[in-house]
CSV table of C-alpha atoms in Angstrom, one decimal:
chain,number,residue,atom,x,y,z
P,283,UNK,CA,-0.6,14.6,-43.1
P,284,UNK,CA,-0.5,14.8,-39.2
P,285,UNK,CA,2.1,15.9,-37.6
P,286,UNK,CA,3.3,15.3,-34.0
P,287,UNK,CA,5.5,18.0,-31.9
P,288,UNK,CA,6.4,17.8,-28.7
P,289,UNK,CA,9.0,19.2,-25.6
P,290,UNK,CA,12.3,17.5,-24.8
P,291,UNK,CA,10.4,16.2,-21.4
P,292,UNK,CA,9.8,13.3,-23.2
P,293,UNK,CA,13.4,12.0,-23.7
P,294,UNK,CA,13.5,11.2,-27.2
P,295,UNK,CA,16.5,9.8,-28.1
P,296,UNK,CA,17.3,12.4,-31.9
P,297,UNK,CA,16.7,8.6,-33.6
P,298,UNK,CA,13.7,7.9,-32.0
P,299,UNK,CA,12.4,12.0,-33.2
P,300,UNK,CA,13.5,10.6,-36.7
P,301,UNK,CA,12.2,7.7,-36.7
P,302,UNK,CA,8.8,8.7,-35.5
P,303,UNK,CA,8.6,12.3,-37.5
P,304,UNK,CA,8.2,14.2,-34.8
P,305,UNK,CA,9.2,17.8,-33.9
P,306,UNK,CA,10.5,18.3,-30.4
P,307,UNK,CA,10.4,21.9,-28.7
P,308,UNK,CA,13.3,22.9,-25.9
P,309,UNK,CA,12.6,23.4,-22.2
P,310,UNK,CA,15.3,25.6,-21.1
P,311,UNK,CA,17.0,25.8,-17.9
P,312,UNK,CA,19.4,28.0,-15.8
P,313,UNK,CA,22.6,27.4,-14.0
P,314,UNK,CA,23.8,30.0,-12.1
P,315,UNK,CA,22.9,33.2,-14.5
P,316,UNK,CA,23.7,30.8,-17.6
P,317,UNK,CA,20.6,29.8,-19.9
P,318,UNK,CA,20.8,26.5,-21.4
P,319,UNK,CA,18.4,24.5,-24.1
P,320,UNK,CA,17.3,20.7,-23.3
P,321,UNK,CA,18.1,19.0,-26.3
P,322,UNK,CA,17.3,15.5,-27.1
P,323,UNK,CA,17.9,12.6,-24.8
P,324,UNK,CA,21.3,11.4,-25.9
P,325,UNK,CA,22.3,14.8,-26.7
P,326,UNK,CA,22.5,17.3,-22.8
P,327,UNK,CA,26.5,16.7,-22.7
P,328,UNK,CA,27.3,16.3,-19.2
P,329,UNK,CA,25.1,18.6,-18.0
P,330,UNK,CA,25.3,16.8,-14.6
P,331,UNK,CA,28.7,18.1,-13.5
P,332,UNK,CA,27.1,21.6,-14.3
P,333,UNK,CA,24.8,20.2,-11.4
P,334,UNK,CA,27.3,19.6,-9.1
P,335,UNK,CA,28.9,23.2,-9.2
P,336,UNK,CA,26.2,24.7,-6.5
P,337,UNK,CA,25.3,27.4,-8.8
P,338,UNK,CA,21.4,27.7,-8.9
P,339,UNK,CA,19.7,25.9,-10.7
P,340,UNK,CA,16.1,26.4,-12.8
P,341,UNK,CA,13.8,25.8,-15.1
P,342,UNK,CA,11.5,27.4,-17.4
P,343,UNK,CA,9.1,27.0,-20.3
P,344,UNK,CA,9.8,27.5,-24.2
P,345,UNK,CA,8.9,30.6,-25.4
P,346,UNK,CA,5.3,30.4,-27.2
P,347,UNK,CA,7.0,31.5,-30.1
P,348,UNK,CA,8.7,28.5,-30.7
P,349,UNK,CA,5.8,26.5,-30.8
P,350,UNK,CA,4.5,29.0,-33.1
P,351,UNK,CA,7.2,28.9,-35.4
P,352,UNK,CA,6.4,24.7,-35.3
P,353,UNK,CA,3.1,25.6,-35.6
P,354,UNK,CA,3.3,27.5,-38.7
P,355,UNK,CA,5.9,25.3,-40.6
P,356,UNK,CA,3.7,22.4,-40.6
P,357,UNK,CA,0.1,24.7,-41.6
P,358,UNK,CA,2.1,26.0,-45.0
P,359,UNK,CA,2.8,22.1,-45.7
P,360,UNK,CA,-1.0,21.8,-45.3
P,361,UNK,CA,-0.2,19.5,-42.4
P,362,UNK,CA,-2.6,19.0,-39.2
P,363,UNK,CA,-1.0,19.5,-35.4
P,364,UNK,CA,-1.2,17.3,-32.9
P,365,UNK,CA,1.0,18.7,-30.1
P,366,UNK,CA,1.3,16.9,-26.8
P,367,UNK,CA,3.1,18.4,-23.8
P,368,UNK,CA,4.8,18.3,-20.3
P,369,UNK,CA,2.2,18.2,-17.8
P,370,UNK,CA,0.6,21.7,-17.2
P,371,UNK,CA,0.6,20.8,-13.5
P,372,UNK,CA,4.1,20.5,-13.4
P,373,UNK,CA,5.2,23.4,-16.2
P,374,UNK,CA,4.1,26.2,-18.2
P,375,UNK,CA,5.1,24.5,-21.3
P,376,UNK,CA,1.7,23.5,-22.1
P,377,UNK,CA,0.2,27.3,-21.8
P,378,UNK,CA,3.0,28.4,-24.4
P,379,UNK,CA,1.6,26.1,-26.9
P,380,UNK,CA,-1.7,26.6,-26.3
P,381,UNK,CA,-0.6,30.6,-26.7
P,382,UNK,CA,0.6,29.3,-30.2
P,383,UNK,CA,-2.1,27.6,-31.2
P,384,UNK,CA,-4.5,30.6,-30.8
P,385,UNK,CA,-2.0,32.9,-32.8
P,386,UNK,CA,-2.5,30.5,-35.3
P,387,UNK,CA,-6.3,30.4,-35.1
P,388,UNK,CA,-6.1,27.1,-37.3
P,389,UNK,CA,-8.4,24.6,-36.7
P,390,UNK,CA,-5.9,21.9,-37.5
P,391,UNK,CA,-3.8,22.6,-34.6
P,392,UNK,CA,-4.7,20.5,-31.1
P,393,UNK,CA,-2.4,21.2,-28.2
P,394,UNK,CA,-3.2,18.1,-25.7
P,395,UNK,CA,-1.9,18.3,-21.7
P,396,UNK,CA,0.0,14.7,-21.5
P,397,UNK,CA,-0.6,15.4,-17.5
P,398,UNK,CA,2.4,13.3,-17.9
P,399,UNK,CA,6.2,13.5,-18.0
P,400,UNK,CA,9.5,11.6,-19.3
P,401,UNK,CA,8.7,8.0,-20.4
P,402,UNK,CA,4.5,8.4,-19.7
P,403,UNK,CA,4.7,11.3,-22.5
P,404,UNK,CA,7.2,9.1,-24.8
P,405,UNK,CA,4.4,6.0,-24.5
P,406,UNK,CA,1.8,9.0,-25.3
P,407,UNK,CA,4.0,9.9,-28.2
P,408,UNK,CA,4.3,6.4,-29.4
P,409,UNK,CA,0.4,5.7,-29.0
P,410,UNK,CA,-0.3,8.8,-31.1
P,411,UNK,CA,2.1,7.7,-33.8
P,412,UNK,CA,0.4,4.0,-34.0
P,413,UNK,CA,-2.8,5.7,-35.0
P,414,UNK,CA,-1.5,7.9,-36.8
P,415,UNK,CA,0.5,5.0,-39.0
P,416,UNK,CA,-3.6,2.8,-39.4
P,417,UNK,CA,-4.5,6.0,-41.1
P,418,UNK,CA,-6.7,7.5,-38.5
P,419,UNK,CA,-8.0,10.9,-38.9
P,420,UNK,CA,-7.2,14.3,-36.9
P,421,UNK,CA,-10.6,14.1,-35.2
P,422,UNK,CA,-10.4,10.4,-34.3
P,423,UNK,CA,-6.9,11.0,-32.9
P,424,UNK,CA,-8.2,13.9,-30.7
P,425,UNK,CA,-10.9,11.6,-29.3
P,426,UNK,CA,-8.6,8.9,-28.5
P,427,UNK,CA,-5.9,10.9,-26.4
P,428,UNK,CA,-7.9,10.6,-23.1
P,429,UNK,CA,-8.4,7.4,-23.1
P,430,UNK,CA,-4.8,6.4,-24.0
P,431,UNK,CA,-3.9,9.2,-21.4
P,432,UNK,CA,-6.1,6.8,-18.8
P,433,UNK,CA,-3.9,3.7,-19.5
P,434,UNK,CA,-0.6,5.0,-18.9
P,435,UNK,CA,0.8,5.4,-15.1
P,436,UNK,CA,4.1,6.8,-14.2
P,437,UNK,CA,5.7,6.0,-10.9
P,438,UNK,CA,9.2,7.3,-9.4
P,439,UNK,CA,11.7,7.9,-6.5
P,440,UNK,CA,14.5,10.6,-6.1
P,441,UNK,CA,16.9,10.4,-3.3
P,442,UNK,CA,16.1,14.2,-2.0
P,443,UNK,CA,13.0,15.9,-1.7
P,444,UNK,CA,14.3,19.3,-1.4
P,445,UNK,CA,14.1,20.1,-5.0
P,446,UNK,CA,10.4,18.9,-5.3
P,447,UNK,CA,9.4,20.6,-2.0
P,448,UNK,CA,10.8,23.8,-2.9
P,449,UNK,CA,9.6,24.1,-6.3
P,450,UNK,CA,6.5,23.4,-5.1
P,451,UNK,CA,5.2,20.3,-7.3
P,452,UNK,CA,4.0,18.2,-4.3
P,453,UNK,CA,2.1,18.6,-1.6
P,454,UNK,CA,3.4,17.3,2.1
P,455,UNK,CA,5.3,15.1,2.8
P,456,UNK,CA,6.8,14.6,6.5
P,457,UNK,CA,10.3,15.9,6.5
P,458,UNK,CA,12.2,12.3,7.4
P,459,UNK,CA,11.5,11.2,4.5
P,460,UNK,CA,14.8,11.1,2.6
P,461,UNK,CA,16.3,12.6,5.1
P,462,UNK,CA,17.0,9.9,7.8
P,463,UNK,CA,17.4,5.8,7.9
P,464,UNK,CA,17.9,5.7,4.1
P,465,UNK,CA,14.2,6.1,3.4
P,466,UNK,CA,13.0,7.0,0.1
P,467,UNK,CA,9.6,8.2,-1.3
P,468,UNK,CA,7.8,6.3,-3.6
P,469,UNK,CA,5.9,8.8,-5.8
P,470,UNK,CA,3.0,8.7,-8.6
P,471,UNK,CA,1.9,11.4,-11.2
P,472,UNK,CA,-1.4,11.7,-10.5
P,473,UNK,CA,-3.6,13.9,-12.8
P,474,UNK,CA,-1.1,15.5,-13.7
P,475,UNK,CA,0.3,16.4,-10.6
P,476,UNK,CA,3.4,14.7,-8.4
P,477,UNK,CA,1.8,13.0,-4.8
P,478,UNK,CA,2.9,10.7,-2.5
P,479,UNK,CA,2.4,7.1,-2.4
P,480,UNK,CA,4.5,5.3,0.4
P,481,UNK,CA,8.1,5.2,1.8
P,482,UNK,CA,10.9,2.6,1.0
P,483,UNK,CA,13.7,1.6,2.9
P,484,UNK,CA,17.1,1.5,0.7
P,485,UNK,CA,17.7,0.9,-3.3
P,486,UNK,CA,16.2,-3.1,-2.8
P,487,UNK,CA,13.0,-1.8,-1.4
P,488,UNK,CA,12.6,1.2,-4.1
P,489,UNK,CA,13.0,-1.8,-6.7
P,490,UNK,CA,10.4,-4.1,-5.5
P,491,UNK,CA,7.6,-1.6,-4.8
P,492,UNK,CA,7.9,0.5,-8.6
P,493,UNK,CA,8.2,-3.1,-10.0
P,494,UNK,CA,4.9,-3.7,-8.3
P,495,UNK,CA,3.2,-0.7,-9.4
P,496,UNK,CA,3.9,-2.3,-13.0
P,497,UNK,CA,0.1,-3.3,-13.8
P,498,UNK,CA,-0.2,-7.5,-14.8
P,499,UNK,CA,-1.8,-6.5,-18.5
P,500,UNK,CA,1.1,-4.3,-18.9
P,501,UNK,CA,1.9,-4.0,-23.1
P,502,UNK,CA,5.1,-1.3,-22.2
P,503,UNK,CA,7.2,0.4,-20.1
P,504,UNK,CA,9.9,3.3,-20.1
P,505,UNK,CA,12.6,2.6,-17.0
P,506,UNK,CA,13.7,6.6,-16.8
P,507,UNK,CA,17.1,7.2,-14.9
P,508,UNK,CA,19.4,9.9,-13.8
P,509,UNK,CA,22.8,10.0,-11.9
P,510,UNK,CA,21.4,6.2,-10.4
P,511,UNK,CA,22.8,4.2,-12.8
P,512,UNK,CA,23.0,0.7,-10.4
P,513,UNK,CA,19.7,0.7,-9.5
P,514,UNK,CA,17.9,1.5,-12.5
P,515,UNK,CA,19.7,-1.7,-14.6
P,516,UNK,CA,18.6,-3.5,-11.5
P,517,UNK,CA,15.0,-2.7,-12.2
P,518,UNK,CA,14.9,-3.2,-15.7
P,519,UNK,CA,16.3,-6.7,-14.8
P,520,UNK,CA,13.4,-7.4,-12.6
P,521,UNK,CA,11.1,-5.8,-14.3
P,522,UNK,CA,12.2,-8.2,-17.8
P,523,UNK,CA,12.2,-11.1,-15.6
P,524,UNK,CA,8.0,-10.5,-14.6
P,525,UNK,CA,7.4,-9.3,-17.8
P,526,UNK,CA,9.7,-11.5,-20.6
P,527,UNK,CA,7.4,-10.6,-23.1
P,528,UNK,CA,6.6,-6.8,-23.2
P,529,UNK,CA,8.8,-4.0,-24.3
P,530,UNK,CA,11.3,-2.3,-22.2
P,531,UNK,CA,12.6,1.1,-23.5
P,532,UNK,CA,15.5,2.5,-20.8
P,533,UNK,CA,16.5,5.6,-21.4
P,534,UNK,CA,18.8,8.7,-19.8
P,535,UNK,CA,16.4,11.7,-18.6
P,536,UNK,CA,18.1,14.9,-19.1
P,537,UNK,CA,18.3,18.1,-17.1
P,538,UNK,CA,15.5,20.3,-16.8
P,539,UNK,CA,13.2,17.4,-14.9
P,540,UNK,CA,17.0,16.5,-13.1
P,541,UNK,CA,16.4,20.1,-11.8
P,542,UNK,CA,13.5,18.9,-9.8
């Protein structure tokens, strides 16, 4: 059988881990000197009040041993890997599986860099699992990731750039923005990376212009949201309204991509 494993970056409700059969690997993030696990995506607690405490706050990668303990669970079943992480641009996540993998030295094992995050690696995820289900085989699956990597865009604002700035996952980006006149950056995930794509002027503007980035042939979307919760039912609304006919997953991220 094939297996898929991923991180908790992907915001899989426990269910929807269930219900697909896969494995999901915790990012793990710091408040203050405490170290905490990411969990699944209806399953961080509150963590957001542990945000609000002014403590600092962090993230880092799994251990590679986790992955290898994955790993090696599903080789003894006789089972094939196909493991599909958190942007390497954007964490170290992918490096500690790819660590894994060649502890392994299995041939059945293929560690793939989403270059995506949150709902771009759950539509990954949920790609992988379709072929997976018309009986496709390991090597066909590995050949197909890029080009269902290609089709999938992921598009987002945040109300402060301080976080991103200072961790360093974008490049510049003139200091007013979110900073002054209610203006908010509109921002793309770009091969694998996080860059700039315009400005937008108050929750009404942010709505229109990622509702536009929303492609006409579009099969489905993931509406991620955290703390906002007016303006992302908003969006969903809009975005149902273009699109009656595709499917809409919305879904709480959780705490280690809330860091940033």
């Amino acid at each position: 059988m094939i297996k898929i494993i991923t991180d908790t970056s992907a915001y899989l409700k426990k269910s929807d881990a269930e219900e697909m059969d896969v494995k999901v690997i915790p990012i793990t993030y710091t408040v203050g000197n405490k170290l905490y696990y990411e969990s699944y995506a209806d399953d961080n607690d509150n963590f957001e009040e542990l945000f609000n405490s002014k403590l600092k706050l962090a993230t880092s990668q799994p251990n590679p041993a986790a992955f290898l303990n994955a790993f090696e669970e599903e080789l003894a079943q006789d089972n094939e890997v196909i493991c599909l992480t958190l942007s390497s641009r954007l964490s170290g996540t992918h490096r500690s599986a790819c660590m894994a993998a060649e502890q392994t030295e299995s041939e059945n094992i293929f560690v793939f860099d989403s270059q995506l995050a949150a709902g771009g690696l759950f539509l990954l995820i949920s790609e992988t699992k379709k072929l997976i289900d018309h009986g496709q085989t390991f090597a066909q699956i590995v050949k197909e990731l890029p080009k269902i990597r290609d089709r999938i865009s992921v598009t987002f604002s945040v109300d402060d750039m301080t976080p991103l700035r200072n961790s360093g996952r974008i490049g510049f980006v003139r200091m007013s923005v979110g900073t002054i006149l209610n203006i908010k950056p509109i921002l793309q995930c770009k091969d694998g990376g996080v860059v700039f794509d315009s400005v937008a002027r108050g929750n009404n503007e942010i709505i229109k212009k990622l509702a536009a980035k929303i492609p006409p042939d579009v099969e489905e979307a993931v509406i991620n949201y955290i703390a906002n919760n007016r303006t992302a039912p908003n969006l969903y609304n809009i975005v149902k309204e273009k699109f009656p006919n595709i499917k809409i997953r919305f879904s709480k991220m959780g705490p280690v991509l809330g860091v940033h």
